[in-house]
CSV table of C-alpha atoms in Angstrom, one decimal:
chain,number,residue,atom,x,y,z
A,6,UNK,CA,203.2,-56.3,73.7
A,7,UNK,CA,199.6,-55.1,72.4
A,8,UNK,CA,196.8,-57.6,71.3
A,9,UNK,CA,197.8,-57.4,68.0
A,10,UNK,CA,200.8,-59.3,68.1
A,11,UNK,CA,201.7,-63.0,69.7
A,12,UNK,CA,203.1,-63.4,73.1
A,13,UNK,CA,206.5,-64.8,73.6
A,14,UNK,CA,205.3,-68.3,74.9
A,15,UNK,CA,208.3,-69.8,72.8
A,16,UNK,CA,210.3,-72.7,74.4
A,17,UNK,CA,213.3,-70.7,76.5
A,18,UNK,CA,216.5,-72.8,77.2
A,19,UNK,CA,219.7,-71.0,77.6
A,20,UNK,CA,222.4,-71.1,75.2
A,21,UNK,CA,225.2,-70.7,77.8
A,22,UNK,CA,225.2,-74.2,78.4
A,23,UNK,CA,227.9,-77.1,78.0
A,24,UNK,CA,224.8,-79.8,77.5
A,25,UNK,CA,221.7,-77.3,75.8
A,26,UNK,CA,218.4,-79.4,75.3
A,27,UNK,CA,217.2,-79.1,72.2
A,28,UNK,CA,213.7,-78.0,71.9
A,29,UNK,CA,210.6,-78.2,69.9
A,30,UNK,CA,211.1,-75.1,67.8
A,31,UNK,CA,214.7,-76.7,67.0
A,32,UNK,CA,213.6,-79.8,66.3
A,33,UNK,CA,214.6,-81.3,63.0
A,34,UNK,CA,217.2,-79.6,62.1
A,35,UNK,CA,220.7,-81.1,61.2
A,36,UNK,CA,223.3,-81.0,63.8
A,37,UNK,CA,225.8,-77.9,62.1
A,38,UNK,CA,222.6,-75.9,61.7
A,39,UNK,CA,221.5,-76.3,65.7
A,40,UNK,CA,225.4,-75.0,66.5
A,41,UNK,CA,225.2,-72.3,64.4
A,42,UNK,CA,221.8,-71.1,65.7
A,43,UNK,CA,223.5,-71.5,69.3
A,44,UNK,CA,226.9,-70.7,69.6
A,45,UNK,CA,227.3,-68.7,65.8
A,46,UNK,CA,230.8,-70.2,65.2
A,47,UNK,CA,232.8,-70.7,62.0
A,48,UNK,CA,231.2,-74.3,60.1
A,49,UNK,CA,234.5,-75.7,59.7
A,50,UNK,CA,235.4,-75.3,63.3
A,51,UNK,CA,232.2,-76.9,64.3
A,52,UNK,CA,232.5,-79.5,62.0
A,53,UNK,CA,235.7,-80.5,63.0
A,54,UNK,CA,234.2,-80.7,66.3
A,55,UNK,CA,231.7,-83.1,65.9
A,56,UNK,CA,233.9,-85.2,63.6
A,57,UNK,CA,236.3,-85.2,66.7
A,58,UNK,CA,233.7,-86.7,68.9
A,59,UNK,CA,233.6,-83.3,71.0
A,60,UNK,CA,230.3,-83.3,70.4
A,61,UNK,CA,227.8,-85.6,71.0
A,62,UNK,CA,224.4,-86.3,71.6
A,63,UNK,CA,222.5,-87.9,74.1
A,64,UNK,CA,226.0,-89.3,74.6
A,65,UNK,CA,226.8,-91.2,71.8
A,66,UNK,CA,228.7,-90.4,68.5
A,67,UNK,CA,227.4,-88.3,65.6
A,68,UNK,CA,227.5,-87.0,62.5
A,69,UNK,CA,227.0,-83.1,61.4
A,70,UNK,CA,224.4,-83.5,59.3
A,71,UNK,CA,222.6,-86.0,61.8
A,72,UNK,CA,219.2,-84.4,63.1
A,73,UNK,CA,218.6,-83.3,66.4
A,74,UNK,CA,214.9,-83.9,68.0
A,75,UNK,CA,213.2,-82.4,70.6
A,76,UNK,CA,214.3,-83.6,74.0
A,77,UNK,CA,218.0,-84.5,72.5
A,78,UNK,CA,221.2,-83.6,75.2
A,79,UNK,CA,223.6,-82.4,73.1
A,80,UNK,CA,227.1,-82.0,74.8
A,81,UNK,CA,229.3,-79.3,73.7
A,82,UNK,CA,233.1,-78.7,74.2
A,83,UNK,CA,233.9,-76.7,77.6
A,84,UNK,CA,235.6,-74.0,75.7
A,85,UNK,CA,232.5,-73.6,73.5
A,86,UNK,CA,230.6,-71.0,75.2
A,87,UNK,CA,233.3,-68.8,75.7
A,88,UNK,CA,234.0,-68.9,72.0
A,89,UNK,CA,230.9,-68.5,71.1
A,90,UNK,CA,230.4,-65.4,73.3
A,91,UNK,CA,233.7,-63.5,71.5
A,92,UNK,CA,232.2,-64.9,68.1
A,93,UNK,CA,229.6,-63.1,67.3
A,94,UNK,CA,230.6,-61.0,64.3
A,95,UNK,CA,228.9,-63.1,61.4
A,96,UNK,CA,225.8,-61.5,62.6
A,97,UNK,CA,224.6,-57.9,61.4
A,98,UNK,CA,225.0,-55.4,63.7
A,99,UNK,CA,221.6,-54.6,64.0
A,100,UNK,CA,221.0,-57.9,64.8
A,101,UNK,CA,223.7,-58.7,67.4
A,102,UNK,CA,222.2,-55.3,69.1
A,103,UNK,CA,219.1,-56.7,68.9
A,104,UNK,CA,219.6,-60.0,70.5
A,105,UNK,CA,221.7,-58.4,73.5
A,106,UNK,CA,218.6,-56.7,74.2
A,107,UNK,CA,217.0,-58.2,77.0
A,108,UNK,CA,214.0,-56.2,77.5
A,109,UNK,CA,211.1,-56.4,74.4
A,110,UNK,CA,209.3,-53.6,76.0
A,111,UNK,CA,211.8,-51.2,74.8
A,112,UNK,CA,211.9,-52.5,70.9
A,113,UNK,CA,210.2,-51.3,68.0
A,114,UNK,CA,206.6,-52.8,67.8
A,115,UNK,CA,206.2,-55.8,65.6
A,116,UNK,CA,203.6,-55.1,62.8
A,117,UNK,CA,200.1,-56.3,63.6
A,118,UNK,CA,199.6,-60.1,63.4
A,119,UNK,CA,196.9,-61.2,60.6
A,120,UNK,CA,196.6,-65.1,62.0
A,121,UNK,CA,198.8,-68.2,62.9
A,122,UNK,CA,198.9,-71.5,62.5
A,123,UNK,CA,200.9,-73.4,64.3
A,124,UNK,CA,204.2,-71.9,64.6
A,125,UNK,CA,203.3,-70.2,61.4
A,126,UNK,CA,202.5,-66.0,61.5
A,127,UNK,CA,201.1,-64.1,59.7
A,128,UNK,CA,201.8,-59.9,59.9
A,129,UNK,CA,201.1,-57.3,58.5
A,130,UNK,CA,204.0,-55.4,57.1
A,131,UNK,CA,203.5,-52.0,57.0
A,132,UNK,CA,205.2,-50.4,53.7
A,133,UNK,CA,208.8,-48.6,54.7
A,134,UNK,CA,209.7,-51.7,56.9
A,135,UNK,CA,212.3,-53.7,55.6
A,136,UNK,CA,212.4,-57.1,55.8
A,137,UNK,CA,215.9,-57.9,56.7
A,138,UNK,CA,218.4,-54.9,58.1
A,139,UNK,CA,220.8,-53.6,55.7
A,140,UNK,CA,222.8,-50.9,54.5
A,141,UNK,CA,221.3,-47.3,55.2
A,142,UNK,CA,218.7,-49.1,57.5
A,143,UNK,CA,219.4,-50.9,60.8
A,144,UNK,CA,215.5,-50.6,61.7
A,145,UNK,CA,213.6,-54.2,60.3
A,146,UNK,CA,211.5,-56.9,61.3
A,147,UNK,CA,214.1,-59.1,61.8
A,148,UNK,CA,215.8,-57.0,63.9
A,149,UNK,CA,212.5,-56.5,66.1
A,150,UNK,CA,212.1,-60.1,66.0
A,151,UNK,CA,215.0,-60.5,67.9
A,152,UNK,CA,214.3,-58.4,70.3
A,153,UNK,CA,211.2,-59.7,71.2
A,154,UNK,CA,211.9,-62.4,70.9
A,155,UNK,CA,215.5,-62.7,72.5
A,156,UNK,CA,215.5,-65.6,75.0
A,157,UNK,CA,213.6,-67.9,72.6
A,158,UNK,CA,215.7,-71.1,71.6
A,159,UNK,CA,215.0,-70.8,68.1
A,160,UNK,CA,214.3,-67.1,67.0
A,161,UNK,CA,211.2,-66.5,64.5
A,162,UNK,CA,212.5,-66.0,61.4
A,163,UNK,CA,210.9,-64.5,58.2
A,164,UNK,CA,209.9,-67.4,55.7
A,165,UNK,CA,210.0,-65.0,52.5
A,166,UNK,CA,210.8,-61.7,51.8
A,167,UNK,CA,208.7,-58.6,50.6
A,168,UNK,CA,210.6,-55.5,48.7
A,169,UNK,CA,210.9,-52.8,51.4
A,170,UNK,CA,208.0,-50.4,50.1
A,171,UNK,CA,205.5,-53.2,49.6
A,172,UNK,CA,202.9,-53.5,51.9
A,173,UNK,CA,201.2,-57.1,53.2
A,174,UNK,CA,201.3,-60.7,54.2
A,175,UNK,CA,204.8,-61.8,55.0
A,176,UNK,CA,204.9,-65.2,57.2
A,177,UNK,CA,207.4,-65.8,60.2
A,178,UNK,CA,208.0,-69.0,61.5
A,179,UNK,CA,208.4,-69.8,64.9
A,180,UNK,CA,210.3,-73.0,64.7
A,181,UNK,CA,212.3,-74.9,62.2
A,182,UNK,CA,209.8,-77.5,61.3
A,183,UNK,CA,207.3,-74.8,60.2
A,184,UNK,CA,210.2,-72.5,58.9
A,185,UNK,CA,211.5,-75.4,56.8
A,186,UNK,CA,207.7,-76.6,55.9
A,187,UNK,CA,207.1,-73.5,54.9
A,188,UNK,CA,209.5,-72.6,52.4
A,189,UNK,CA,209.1,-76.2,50.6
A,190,UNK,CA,206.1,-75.3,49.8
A,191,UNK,CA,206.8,-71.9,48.4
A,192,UNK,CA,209.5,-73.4,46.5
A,193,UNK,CA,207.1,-76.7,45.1
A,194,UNK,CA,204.2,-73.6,44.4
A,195,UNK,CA,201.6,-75.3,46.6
A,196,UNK,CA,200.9,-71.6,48.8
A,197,UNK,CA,198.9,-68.8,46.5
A,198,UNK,CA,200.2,-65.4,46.8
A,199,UNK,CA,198.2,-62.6,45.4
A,200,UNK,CA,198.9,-59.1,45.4
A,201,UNK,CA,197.2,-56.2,44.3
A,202,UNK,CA,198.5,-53.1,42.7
A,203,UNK,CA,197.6,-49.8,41.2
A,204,UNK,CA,199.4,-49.5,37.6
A,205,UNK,CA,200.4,-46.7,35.2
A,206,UNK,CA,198.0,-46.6,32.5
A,207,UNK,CA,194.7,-48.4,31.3
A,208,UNK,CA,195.2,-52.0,31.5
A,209,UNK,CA,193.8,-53.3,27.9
A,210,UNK,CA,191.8,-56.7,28.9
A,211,UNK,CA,188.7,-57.2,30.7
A,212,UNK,CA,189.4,-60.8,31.4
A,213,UNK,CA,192.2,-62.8,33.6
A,214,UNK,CA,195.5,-62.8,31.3
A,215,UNK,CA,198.8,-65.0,31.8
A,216,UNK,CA,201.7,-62.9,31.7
A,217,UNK,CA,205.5,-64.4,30.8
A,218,UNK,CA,208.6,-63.5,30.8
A,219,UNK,CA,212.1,-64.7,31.7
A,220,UNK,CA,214.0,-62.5,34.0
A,221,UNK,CA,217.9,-61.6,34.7
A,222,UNK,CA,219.5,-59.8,37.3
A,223,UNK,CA,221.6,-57.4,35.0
A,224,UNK,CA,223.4,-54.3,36.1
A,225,UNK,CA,222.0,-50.8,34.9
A,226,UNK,CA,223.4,-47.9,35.6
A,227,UNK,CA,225.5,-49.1,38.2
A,228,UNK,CA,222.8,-50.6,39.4
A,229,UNK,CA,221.2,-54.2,40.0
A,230,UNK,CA,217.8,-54.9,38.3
A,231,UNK,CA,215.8,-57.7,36.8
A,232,UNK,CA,215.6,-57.4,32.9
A,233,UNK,CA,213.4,-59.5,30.3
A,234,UNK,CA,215.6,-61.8,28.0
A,235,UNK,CA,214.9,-63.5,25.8
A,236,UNK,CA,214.0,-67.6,26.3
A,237,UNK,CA,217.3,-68.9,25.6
A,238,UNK,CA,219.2,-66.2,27.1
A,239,UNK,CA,222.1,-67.4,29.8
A,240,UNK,CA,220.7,-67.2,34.0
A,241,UNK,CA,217.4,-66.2,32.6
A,242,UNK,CA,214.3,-67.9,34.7
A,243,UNK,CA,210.9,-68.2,33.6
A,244,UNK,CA,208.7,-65.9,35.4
A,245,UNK,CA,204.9,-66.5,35.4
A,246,UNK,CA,201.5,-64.8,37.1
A,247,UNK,CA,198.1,-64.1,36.4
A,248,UNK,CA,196.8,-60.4,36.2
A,249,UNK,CA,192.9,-59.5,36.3
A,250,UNK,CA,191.3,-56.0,36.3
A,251,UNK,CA,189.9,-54.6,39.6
A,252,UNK,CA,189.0,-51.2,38.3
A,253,UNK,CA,190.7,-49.5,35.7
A,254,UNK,CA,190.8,-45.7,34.5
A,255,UNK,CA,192.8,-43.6,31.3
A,256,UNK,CA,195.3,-42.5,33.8
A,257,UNK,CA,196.1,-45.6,36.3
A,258,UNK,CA,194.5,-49.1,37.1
A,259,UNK,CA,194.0,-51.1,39.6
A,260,UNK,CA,194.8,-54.6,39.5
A,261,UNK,CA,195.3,-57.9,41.3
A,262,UNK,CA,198.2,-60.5,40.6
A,263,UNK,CA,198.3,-64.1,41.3
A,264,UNK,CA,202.0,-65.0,41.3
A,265,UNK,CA,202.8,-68.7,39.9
A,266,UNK,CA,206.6,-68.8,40.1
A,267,UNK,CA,208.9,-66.1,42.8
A,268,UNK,CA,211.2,-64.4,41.1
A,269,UNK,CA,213.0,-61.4,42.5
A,270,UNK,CA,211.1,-57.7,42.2
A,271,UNK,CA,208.8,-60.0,39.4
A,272,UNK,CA,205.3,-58.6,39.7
A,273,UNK,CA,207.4,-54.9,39.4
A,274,UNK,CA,209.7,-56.1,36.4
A,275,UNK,CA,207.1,-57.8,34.3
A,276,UNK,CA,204.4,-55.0,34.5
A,277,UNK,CA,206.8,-52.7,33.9
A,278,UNK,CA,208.2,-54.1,30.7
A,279,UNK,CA,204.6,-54.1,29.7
A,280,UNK,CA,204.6,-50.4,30.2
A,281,UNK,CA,202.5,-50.8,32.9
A,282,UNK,CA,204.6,-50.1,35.7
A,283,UNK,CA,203.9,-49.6,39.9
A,284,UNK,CA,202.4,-46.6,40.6
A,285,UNK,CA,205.3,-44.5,42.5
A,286,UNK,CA,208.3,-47.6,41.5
A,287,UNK,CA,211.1,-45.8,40.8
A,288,UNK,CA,213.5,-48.4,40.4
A,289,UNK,CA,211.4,-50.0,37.3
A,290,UNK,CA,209.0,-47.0,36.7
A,291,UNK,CA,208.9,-43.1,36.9
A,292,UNK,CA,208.8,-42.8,40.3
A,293,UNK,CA,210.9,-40.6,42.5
A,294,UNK,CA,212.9,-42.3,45.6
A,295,UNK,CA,210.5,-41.9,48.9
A,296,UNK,CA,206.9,-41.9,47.1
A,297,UNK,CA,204.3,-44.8,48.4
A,298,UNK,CA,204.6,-48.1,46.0
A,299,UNK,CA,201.1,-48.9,45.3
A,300,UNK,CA,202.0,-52.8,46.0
A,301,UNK,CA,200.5,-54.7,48.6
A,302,UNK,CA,200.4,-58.5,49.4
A,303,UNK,CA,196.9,-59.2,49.4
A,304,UNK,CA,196.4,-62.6,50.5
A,305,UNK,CA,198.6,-65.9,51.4
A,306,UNK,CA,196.6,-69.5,51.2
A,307,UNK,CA,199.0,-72.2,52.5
A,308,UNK,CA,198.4,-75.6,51.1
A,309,UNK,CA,196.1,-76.9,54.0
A,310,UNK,CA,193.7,-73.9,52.7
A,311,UNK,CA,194.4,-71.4,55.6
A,312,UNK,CA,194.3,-68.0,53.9
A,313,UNK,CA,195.8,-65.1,55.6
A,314,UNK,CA,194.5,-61.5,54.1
A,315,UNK,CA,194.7,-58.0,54.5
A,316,UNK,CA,193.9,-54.6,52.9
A,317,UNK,CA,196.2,-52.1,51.9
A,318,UNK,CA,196.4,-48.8,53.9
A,319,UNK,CA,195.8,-46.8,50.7
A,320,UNK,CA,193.2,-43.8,51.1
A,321,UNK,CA,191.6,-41.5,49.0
A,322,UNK,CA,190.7,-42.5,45.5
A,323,UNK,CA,193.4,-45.4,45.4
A,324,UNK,CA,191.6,-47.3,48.7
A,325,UNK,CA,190.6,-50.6,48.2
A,326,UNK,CA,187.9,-51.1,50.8
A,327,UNK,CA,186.8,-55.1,49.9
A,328,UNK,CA,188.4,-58.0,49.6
A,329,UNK,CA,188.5,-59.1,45.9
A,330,UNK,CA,187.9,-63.1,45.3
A,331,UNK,CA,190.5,-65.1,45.1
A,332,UNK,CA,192.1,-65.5,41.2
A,333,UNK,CA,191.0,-69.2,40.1
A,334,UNK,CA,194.2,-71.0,38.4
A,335,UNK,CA,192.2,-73.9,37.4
A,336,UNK,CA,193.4,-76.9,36.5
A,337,UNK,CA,193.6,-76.3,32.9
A,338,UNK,CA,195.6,-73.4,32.7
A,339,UNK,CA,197.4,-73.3,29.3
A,340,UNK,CA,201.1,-72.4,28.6
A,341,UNK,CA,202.3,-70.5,26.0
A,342,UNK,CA,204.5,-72.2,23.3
A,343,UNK,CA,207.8,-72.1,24.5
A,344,UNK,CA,209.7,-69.0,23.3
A,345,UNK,CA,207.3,-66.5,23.7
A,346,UNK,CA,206.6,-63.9,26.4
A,347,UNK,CA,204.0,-61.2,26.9
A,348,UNK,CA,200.0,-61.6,27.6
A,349,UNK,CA,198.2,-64.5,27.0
A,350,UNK,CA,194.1,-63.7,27.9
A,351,UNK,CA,192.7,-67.1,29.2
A,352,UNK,CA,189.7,-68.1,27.0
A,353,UNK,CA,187.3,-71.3,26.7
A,354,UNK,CA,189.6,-72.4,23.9
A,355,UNK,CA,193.0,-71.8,25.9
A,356,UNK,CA,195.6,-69.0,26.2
A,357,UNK,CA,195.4,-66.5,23.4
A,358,UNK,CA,198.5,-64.9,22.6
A,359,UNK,CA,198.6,-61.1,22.5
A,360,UNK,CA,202.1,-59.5,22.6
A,361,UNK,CA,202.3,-56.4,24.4
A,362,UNK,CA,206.5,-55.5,23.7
C-alpha cells in the first residue's frame, strides 16, 4: 500500500467465532446491527435468536437493539458460523468477491488519502470511480475497501456518496462511532461541502446568490431524474445552496457551490433548470455518455473545523490551480418567501429575488 493511503492498523478479530469480542471500531452499535456486520444472516432469524436467549452478552440476557461496547463477549449459537458461512448472498457480488480476498496487495488501489481524523478519511475520488458497485460496474471503492481492508472487524465504509463522474472529497469511516457521528452531522447540516464546477453559459451575477428549488425524483424517458416542482407539489424536498462566480466567460463559467441541504444529483438538477447546466452532464445537460463532468468536491469542513480539500484534475483552460476561500454563510442568511424558487443575490438589505425560469 503506497504512502498515499492508510495502513490497515484496524482492530482484527475473527468472525469465525462462537464468542467474537467486540471491538472499538464496533463499538456502539445495537446488538442486530453487530450480527449482521458479522455473520450477514436474515434480521428476523437473528432476532429470534436473541429474543430466545441464544445470544448473549457477557453472559447475561439481552435485547436486539441493546448496544454492544468495546470489550463485550458476545456468545453466539453453535450453528451460527456455519450459517453464516452458506449465507452470504445479501451481499453484492463484487463485494462478497472482495471480502474473500485475502491478499490487499492484489486489489485495485484506493484513491489517494487527503487527511483523517480519527477513524474519519478523507480520499480523493478520482472521477469514473463509483462509489458503491452496481450494475454494469463491479469495480468501486467499496469494493476496494473490502479488499484492503478484509480482516478488519468492522469494514470502512463510505459516509456519503458522490455521483460516479464527480471528482473529490468523499469521507470513509473506519468505525461505527465515527461512521454514525458522521452522518448525524451531514444530516443536522453542521459539515460544509463545497464544490466547484465549470457551467454552460455566462453566469449573470457578480455577487454570492441563494439558489432554491424543490426537487422530485420523477421518471423521464424511462428514466429516473430529479425535476423542480413546484412548493406544494407531493415528495417534493426543499433544496438549497449558495453559488459565487470564480471566473466566468460567454461560452462556459466557472463556479463554486456551497451546498446547504443534500439532495440527490442537486447541484446538477438545480443549475440545470437554470439553464446553466454541468459542463459534459448528460443526464441533466447536453452532454454525451463518457465525456468528463466538470464537478468536483472541493472541500469538506467537519463541525470541529477540520477542512479536508483538494483540486480538481482538470487541465488546460478549465484547471483550477488555487484554492478558492471558503463561501461565508453567515449568520444572517435570508430565506426567500415561501413559495418561490430561483436566485436570490445576497445583499446588505437581504436576499433579492431574481427569477431565472
Amino acid at each position: 500500500m503506497s504512502d498515499d493511503n492508510p495502513p490497515p492498523t484496524l482492530a482484527v478479530d475473527s468472525p469465525a467465532t462462537e464468542c467474537p469480542v467486540v471491538q472499538e471500531t464496533e463499538s456502539g452499535q445495537k446488538l442486530l446491527q453487530f450480527l449482521q456486520r458479522r455473520l450477514n444472516l436474515p434480521q428476523a432469524m437473528l432476532h429470534r435468536w436473541v429474543r430466545t436467549g441464544q445470544v448473549r452478552i457477557n453472559g447475561g440476557r439481552c435485547k436486539p437493539f441493546s448496544r454492544v461496547q468495546a470489550g463485550d463477549t458476545v456468545r453466539l449459537p453453535p450453528f451460527a458460523i456455519r450459517m453464516s458461512a452458506q449465507c452470504d448472498s445479501a451481499l453484492p457480488e463484487p463485494v462478497r468477491e472482495a471480502r474473500s480476498d485475502k491478499d490487499p496487495a492484489s486489489a485495485p488501489p484506493l484513491p489517494p488519502l487527503v487527511g483523517t481524523s480519527g477513524y474519519l478519511w478523507a480520499f480523493d475520488k478520482p472521477a469514473g470511480l463509483p462509489t458503491h458497485p452496481g450494475t454494469g460496474h463491479e469495480d468501486s471503492l467499496t469494493t476496494r475497501l473490502a479488499q484492503h481492508f478484509s480482516e478488519a472487524s468492522f469494514m470502512p465504509t463510505p459516509v456519503h456518496r458522490l455521483d460516479r463522474e464527480t471528482s473529490g472529497i468523499l469521507l470513509v469511516a473506519a468505525s461505527y462511532a465515527a461512521l454514525d457521528e458522521a452522518q448525524r452531522a451531514l444530516r443536522g447540516q453542521h459539515m460544509v461541502k463545497e464544490y466547484v464546477a465549470w457551467i454552460t453559459g455566462r453566469w449573470p451575477h457578480e455577487e454570492t446568490c441563494l439558489v432554491r428549488h424543490f426537487l422530485r425524483k420523477d421518471s423521464v424517458r424511462g428514466f429516473e431524474k430529479m425535476c423542480a416542482v413546484s412548493a406544494d407539489a407531493p415528495e417534493g424536498k426543499e433544496a438549497l445552496c449558495l453559488v459565487r462566480p470564480i471566473q466566468v466567460e460567454d461560452g462556459a463559467s466557472l463556479v463554486q457551490i456551497r451546498l446547504l441541504t443534500g439532495r440527490t444529483h442537486q447541484i446538477r438538477a438545480q443549475l440545470s433548470n437554470l439553464g446553466y447546466p454541468v459542463l459534459g452532464d448528460a443526464k441533466y445537460g447536453t452532454g454525451r455518455p463518457g465525456t468528463a463532468l466538470y464537478l468536483h468536491a472541493l472541500r469538506m469542513v467537519l463541525p470541529e473545523s477540520q477542512a479536508f480539500t483538494s483540486l480538481p484534475a482538470w487541465t488546460g483552460q478549465r484547471a483550477l490551480r488555487s484554492l478558492p476561500e471558503p463561501i461565508d454563510c453567515g449568520a444572517t442568511l435570508a430565506s426567500p418567501s415561501a413559495p418561490q424558487c430561483g436566485v436570490f443575490p445576497l445583499g446588505d438589505d437581504g436576499a433579492t429575488i431574481s427569477l431565472l425560469h
